[in-house]
Coordinates of C-alpha atoms in Angstrom, one line a residue:
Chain A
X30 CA 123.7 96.2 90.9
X31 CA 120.8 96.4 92.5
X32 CA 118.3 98.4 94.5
X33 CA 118.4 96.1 97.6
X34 CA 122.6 97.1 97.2
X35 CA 121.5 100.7 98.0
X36 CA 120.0 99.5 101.0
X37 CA 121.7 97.0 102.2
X38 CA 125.0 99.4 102.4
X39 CA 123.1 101.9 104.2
X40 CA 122.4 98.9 107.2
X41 CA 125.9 97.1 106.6
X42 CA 127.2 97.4 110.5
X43 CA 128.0 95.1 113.5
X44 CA 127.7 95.5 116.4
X45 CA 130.4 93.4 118.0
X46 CA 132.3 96.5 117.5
X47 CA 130.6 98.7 119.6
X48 CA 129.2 98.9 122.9
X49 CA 126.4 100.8 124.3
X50 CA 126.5 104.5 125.4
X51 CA 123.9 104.9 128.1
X52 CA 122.1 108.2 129.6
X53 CA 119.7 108.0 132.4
X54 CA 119.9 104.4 132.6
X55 CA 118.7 104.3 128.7
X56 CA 120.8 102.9 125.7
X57 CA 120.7 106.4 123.8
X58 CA 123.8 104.9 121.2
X59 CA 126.9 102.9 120.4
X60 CA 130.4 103.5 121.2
X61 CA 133.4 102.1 119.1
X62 CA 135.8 99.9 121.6
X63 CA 138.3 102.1 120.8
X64 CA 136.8 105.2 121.5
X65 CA 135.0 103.5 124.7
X66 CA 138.6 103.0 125.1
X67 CA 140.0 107.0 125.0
X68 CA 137.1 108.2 126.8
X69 CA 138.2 106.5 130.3
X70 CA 140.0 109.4 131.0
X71 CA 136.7 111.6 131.3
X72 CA 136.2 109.0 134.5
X73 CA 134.6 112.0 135.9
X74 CA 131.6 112.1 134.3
X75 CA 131.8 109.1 132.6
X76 CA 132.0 105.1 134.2
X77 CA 133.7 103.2 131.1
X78 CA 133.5 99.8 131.5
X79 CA 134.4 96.5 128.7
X80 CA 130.1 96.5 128.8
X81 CA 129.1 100.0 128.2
X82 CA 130.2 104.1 128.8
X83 CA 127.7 105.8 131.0
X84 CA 127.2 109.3 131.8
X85 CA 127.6 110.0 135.5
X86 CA 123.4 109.7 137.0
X87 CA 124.2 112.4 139.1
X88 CA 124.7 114.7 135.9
X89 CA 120.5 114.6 136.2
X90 CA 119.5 117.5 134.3
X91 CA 119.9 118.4 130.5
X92 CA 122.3 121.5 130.7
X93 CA 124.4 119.5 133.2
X94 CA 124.5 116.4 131.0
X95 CA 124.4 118.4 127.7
X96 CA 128.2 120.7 129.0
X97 CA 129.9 117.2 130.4
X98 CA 129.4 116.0 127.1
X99 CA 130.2 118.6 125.6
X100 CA 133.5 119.5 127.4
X101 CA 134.2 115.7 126.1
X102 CA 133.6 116.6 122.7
X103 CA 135.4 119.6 122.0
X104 CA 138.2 117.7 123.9
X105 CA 137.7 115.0 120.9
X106 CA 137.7 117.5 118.5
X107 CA 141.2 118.9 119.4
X108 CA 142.6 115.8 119.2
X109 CA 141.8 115.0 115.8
X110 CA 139.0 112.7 116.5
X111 CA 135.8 114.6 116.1
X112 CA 136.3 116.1 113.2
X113 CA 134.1 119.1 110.9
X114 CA 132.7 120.7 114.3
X115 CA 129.5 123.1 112.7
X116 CA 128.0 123.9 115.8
X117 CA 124.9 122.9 115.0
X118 CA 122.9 121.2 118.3
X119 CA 121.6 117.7 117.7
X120 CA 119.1 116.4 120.3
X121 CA 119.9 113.2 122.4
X122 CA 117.1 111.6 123.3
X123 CA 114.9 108.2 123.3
X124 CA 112.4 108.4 120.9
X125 CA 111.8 111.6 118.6
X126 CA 109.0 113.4 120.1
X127 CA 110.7 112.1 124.1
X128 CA 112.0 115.2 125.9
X129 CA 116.0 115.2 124.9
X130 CA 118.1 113.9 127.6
X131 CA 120.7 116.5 126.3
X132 CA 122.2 118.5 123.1
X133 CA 125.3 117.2 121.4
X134 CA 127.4 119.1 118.7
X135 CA 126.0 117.1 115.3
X136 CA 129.5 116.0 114.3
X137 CA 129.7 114.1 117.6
X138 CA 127.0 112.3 117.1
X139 CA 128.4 108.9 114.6
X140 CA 131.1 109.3 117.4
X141 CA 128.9 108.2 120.0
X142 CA 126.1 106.3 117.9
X143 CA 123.2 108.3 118.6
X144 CA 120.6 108.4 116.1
X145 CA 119.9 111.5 114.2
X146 CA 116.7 112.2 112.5
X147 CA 116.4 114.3 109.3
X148 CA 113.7 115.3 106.8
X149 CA 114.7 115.2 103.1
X150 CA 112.5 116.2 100.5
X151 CA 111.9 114.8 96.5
X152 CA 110.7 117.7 94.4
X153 CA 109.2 116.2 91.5
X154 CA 107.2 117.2 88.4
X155 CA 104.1 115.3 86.6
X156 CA 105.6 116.1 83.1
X157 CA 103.1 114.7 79.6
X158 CA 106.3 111.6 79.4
X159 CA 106.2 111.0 83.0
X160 CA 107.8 111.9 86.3
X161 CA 111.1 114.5 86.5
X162 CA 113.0 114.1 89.4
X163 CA 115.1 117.7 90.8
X164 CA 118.1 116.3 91.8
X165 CA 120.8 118.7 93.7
X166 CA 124.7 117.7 93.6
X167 CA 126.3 118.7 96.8
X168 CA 128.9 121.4 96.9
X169 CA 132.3 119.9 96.6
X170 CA 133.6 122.1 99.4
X171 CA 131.0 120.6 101.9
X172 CA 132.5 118.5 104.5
X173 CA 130.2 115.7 104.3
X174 CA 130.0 113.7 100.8
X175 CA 131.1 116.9 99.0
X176 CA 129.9 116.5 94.8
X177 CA 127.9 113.8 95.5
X178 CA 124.3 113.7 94.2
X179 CA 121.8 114.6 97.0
X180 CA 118.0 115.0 97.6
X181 CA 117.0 118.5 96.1
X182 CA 116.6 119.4 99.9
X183 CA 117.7 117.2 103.0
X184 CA 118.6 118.7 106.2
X185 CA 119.5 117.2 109.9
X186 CA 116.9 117.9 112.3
X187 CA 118.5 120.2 115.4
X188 CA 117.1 120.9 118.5
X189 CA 114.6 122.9 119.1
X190 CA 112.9 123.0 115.4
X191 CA 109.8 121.3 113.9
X192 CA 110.0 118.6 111.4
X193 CA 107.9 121.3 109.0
X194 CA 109.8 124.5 110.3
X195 CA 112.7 122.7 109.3
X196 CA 112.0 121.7 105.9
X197 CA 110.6 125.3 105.1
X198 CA 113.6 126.2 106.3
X199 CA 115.5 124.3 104.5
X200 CA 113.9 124.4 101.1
X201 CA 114.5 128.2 101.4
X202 CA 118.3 128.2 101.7
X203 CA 118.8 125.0 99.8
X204 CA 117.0 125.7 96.5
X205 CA 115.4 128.6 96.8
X206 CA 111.7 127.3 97.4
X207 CA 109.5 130.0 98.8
X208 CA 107.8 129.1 102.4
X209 CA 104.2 129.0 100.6
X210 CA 105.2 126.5 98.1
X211 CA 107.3 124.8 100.5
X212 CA 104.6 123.8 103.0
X213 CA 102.8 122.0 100.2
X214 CA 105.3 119.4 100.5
X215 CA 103.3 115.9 101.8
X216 CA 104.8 113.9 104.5
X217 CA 104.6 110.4 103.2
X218 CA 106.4 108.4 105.7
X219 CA 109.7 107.5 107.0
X220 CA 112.8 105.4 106.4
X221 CA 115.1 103.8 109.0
X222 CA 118.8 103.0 108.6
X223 CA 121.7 101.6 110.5
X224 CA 125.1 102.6 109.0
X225 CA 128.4 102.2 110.1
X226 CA 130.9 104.6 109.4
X227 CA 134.7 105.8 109.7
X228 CA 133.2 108.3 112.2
X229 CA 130.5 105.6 114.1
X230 CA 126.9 104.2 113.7
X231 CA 124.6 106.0 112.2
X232 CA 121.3 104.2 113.2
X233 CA 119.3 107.1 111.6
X234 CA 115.4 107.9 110.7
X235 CA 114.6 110.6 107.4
X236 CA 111.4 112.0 107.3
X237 CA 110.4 112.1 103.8
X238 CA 108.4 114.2 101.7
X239 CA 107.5 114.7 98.3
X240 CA 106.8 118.4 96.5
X241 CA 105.2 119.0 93.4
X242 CA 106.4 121.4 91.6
X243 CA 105.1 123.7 89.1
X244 CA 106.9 122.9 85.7
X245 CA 108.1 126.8 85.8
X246 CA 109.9 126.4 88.7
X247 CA 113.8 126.1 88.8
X248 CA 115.9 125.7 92.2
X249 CA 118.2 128.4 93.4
X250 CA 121.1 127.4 96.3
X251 CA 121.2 130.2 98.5
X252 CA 123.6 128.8 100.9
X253 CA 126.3 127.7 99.3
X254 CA 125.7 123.9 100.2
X255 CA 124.5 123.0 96.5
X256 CA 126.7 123.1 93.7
X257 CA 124.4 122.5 91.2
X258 CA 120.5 121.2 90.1
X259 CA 119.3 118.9 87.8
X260 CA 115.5 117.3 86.5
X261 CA 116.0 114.7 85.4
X262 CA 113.8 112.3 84.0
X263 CA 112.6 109.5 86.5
X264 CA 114.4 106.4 84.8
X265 CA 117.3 108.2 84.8
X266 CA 117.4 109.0 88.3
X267 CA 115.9 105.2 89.1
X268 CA 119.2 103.8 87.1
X269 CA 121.6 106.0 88.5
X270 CA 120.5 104.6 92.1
X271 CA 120.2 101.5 91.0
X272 CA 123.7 101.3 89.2
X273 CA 125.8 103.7 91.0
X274 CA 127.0 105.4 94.0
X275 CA 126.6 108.7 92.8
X276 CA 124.6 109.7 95.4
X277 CA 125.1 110.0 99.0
X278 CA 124.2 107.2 101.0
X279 CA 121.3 107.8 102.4
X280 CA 119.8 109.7 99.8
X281 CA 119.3 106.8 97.9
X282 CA 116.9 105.4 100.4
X283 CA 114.4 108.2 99.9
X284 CA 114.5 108.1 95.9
X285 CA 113.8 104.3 96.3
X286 CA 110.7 105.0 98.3
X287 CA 109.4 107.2 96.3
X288 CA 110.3 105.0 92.9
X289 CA 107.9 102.4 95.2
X290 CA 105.3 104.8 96.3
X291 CA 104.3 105.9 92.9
X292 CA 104.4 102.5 91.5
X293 CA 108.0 102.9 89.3
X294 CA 109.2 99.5 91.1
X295 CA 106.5 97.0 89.9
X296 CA 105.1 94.7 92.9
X297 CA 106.5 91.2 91.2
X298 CA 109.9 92.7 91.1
X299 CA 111.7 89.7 92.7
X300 CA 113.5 91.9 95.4
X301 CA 109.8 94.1 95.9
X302 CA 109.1 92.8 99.4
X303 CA 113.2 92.7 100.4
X304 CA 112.6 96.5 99.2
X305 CA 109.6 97.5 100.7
X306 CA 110.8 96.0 103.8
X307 CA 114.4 97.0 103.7
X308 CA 113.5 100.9 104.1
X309 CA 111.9 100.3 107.2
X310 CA 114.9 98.1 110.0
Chain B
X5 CA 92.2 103.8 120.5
X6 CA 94.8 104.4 118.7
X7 CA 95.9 103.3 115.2
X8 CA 98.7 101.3 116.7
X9 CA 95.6 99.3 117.9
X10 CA 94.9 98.3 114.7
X11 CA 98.4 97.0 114.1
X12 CA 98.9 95.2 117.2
X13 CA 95.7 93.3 116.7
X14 CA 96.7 92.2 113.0
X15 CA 100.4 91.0 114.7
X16 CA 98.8 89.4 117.4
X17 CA 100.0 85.7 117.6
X18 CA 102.2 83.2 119.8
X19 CA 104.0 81.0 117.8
X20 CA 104.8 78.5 120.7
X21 CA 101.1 77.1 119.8
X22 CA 102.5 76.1 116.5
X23 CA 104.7 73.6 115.1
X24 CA 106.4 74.5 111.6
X25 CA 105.0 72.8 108.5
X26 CA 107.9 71.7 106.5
X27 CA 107.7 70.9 102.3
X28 CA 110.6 70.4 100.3
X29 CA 113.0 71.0 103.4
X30 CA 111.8 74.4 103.7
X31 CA 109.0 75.7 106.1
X32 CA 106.1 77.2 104.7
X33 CA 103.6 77.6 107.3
X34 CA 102.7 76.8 110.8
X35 CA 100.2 74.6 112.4
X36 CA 98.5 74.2 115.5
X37 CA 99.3 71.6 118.2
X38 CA 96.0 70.2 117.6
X39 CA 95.4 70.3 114.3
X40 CA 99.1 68.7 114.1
X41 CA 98.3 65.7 116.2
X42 CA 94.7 65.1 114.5
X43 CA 97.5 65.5 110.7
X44 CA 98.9 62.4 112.2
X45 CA 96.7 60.2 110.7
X46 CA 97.6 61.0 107.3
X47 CA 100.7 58.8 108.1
X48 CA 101.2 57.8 104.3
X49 CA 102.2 61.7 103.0
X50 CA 102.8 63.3 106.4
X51 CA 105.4 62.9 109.1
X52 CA 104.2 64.2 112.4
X53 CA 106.5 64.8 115.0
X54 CA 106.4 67.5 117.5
X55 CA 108.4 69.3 116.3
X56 CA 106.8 69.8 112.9
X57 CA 104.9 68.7 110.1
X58 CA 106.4 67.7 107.3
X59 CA 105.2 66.2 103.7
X60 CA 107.1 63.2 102.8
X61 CA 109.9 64.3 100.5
X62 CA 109.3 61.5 98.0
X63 CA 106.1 63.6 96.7
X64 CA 108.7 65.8 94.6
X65 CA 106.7 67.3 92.1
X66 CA 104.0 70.2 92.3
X67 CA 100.9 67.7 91.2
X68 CA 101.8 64.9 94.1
X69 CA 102.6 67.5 96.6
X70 CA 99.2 69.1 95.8
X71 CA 97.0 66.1 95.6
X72 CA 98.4 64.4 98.8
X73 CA 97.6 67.9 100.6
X74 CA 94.2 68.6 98.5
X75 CA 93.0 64.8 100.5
X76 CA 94.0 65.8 103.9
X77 CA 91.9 69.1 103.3
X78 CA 89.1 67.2 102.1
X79 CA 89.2 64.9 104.9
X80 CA 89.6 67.7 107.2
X81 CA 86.5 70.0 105.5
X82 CA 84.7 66.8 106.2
X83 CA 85.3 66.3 109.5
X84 CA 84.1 70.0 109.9
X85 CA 87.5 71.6 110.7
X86 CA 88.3 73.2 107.2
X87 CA 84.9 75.4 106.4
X88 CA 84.0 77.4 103.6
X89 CA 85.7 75.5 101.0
X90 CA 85.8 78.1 98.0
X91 CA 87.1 76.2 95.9
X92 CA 90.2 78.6 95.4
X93 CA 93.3 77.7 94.5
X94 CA 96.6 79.2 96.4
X95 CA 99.7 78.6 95.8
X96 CA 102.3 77.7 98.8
X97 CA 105.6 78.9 97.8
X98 CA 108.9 80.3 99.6
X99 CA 108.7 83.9 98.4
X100 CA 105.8 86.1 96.5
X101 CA 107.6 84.9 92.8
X102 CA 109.1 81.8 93.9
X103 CA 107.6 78.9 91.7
X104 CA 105.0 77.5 93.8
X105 CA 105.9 74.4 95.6
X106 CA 102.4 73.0 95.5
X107 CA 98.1 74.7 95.4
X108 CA 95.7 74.2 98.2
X109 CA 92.5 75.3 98.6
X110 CA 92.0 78.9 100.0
X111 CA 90.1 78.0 102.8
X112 CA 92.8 75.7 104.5
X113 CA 95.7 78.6 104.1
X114 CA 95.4 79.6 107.7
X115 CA 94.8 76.0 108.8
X116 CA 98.3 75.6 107.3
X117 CA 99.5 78.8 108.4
X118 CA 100.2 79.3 104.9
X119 CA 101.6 83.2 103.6
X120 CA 98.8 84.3 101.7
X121 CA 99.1 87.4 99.5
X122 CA 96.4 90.3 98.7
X123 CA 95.8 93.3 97.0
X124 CA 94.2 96.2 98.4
X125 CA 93.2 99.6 96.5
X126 CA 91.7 102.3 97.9
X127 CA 89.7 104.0 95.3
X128 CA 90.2 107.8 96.6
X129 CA 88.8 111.3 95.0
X130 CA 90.3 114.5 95.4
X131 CA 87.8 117.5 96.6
X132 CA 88.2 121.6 97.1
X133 CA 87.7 120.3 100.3
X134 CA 90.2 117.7 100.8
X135 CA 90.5 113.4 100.0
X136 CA 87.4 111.4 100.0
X137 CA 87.5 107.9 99.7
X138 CA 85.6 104.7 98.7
X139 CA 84.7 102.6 101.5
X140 CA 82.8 99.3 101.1
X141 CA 80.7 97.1 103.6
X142 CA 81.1 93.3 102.6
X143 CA 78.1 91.5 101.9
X144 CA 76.0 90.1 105.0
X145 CA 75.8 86.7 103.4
X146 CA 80.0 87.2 103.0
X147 CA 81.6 83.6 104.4
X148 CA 84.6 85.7 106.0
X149 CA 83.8 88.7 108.4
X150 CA 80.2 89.4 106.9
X151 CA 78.9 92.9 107.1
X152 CA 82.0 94.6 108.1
X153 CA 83.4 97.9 106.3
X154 CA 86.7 97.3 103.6
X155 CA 88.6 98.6 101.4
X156 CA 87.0 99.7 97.7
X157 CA 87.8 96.5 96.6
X158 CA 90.2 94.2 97.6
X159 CA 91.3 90.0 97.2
X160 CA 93.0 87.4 98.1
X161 CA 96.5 86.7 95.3
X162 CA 95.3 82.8 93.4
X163 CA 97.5 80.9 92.0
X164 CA 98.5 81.6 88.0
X165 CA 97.4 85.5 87.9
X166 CA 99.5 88.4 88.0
X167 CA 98.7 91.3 90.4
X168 CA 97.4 93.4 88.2
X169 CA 95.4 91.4 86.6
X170 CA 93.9 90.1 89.9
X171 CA 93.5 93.7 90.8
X172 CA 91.7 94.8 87.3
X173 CA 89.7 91.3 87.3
X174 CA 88.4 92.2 91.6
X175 CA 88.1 96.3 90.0
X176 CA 84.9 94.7 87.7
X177 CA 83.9 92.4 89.5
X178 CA 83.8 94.3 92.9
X179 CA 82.6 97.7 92.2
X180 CA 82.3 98.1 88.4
X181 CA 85.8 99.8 87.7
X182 CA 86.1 99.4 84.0
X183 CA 89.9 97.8 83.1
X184 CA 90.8 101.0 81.7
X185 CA 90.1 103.0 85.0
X186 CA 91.6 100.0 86.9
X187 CA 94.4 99.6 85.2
X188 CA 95.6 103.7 86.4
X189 CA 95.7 102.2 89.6
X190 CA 99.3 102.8 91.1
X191 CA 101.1 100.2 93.6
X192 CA 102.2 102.2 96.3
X193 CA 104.2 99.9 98.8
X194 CA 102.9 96.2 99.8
X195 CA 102.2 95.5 104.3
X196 CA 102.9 92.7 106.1
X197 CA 101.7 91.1 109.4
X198 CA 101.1 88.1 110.9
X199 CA 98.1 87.2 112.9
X200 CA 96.0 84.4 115.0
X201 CA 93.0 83.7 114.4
X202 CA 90.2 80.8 115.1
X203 CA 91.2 79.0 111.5
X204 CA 95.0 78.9 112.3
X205 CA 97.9 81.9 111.4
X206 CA 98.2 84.7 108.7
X207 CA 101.6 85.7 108.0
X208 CA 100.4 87.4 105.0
X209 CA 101.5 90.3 102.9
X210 CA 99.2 92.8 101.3
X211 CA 100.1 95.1 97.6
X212 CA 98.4 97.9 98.2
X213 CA 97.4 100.3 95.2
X214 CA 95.9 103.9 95.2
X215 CA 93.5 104.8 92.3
X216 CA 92.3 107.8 92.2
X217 CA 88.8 108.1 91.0
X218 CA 86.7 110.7 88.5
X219 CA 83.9 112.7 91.1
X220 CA 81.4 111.4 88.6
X221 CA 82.2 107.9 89.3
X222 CA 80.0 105.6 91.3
X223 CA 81.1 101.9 92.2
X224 CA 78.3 99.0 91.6
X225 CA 79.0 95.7 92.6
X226 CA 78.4 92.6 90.4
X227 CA 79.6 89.5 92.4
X228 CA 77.4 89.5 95.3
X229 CA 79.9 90.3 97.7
X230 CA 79.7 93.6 98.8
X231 CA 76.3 95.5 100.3
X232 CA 76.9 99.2 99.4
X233 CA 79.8 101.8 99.0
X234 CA 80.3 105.2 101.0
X235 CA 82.3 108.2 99.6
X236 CA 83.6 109.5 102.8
X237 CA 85.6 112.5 103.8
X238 CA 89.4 111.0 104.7
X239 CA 88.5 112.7 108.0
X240 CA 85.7 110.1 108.9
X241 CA 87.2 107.2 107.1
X242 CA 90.5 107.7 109.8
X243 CA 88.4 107.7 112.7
X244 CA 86.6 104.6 112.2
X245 CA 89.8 103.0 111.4
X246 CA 91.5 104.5 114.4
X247 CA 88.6 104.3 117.0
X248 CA 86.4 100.8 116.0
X249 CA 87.0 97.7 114.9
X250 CA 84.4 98.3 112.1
X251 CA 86.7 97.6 109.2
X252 CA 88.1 93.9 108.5
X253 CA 91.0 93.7 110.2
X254 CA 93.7 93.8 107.8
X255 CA 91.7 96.6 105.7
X256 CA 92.8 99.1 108.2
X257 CA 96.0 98.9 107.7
X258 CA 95.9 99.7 103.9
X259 CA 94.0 102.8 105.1
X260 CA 96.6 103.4 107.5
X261 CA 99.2 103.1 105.1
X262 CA 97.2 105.6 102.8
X263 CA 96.9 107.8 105.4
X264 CA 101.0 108.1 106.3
X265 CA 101.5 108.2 102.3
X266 CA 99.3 111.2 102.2
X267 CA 100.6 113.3 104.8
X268 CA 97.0 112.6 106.9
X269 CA 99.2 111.5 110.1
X270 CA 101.4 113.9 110.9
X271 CA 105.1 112.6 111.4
X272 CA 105.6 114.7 114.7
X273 CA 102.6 112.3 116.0
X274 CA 104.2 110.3 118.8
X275 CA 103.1 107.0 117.4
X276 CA 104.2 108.2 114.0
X277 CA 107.8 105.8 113.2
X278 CA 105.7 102.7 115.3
X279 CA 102.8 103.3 112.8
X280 CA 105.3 103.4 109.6
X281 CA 107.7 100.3 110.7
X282 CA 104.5 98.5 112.2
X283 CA 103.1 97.9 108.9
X284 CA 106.2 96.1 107.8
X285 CA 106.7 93.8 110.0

């Protein structure tokens, strides 16, 4: 297996099977034909047609928009098909720093193709043999991807909260990283996706960011989420992307940038470019 | 300005005033309308049609293909349409380490609208008070785009060297890096874009590489083709890339991709995820 097998699972989707989900007379996602096909009877506040499903114009505000959908969605939910409700309030909106259009509970979101942003974070060591990787493995009782290898901290970006904020916040509950250490953590670009799934599209953006951490410094999961932390040498980490699917999807992306960034994927690697290139669609 | 400026004039291009140029049933460049119709005298090893120019399949073999194109190129430097013959051989091939198909001389790449490929470091220093990097200003006296600012050192990919050793070679040469120094330069990710120019198209790519330099050291060049260095704060080094046209043009973008890489554009910047997917286009 290869790298490019990491990334081309994470953009494996078509289209065909979906149709677009408009707000404000914007494409804002994707809506299975099936689903398209069960949301008719909101005909209400939505105008389902073979092309697209549109929110009602005259819902012209965000809270007005944001409680049609989600009367729709919790409807969803107690039929089974929106599954793993966490209350948690993802933005719907254009482009990330637009003004949202409205808020939609995050396990809707596949449902209805919208794309979620999220900042996840490689804490790494400079070690005398060479880069360590902290690696978390996800709680097996979460409902996403439970025991899969993950990011030592990713989080989904909700409403309301900065990219930074967020990954302060996060680093906190997730491994324990105090808020001063945390916001040493470098932005070093992003990574764009389009994955479909049982539950949707995922056509998704993670803002990454690498910390360096002191060689002293072990994670602690304060919120249940992480079952367990490893460092692990770089190679080791770089094979077990390459040659498995050990970790969650998407995680995989931001190791692989990272493996590029600081120069662990050599430039006349055949599939370099296809890589390089791959991270960003 | 804005540093999507920079991007948009490296992408700049319309395609519709090329025709494809076709060796070994595969295209590997584009040419001009006019520079196609003036090809069509080369009858004997070209077929010119309109819709493309392509070298006569029966020259199967690297040294035909390359000595039926090196002619037209001599005929066409003589005719004053190729200038600045360098007497540098590129390779034209179908991907960065595909064998090359056939060489021609560096000067007639764009003519051809040939991919060319580069490397780029920025030679960087880390201060109490924040980055500082290298910048050079190309010689006056400099064929291509005399006198304007670049990267630390930088040059185009020849045909039968590795990256690296391109990179270590241009290092010495350049600014005086000795091969040891060089050779701790780290790839960091590789940009593409495609742009017109007078000469023809450059659909090129660009490895770029980050070294990070010693305070004490001081860059000399040896091969004529740079005027002077500046150590500049990142600060001043971003403006001029974001708010002149001072730099050559694809030399901002390895600066703009330093500066995403090292958290110096801020991912909540509204241009941010255009800025990031621009330089891989």
């Amino acid at each position: 297996m290869s790298f490019l097998d990491r990334i081309a699972e994470c953009n494996a989707h078509d289209l065909s099977r979906f149709r677009p989900f408009i707000v404000a007379a914007t494409r804002v996602g994707w809506v299975r034909h099936a689903l398209a096909d069960r949301l008719a009877r909101f005909g209400d506040v939505l105008d389902v047609t073979l092309e697209a499903v549109t929110l009602d114009r005259a819902l012209d505000d965000f809270a007005a928009r944001s409680a049609a959908i989600d009367r729709i969605v919790r409807a969803l939910a107690d039929d089974g098909i929106v599954t793993g409700v966490r209350e948690e309030a993802y933005p719907v909106k254009t482009g990330f720093t637009h003004p949202p259009l409205l808020t939609m509970e995050r396990a809707a979101i596949p449902h209805f193709g919208v794309r979620a942003y999220g900042v996840h974070m490689n804490g790494y060591l400079r070690r005398r043999d060479g880069l360590h990787m902290w690696v978390a493995r996800r709680a097996f009782d979460k409902p996403t991807y439970p025991g899969m290898l993950d990011n030592m901290v990713a989080g989904g970006q909700p409403i309301g909260l900065g990219l930074l904020e967020n990954l302060v916040k996060e680093c906190e509950e997730e491994a324990g990283i105090p808020p001063a250490l945390a916001r040493q953590a470098i932005a070093v670009g992003a990574i764009t996706y389009c994955m479909e799934a049982e539950d949707g599209l995922k056509p998704d953006v993670q803002f990454c960011y690498d910390l360096e951490l002191p060689d002293g410094f072990t994670p602690v999961n304060r919120d249940g989420e992480i079952a367990e932390f490893h460092l692990w040498p770089i190679d080791r980490v770089a094979r077990v992307v390459r040659d498995t699917r050990e970790f969650k999807f998407n995680c995989n992306l931001a190791i692989i940038d990272f493996l590029v960034r600081h120069g662990l994927i050599a430039p006349d690697d055949p599939d370099y470019l296809d890589i390089v290139q791959g991270l960003r669609r």
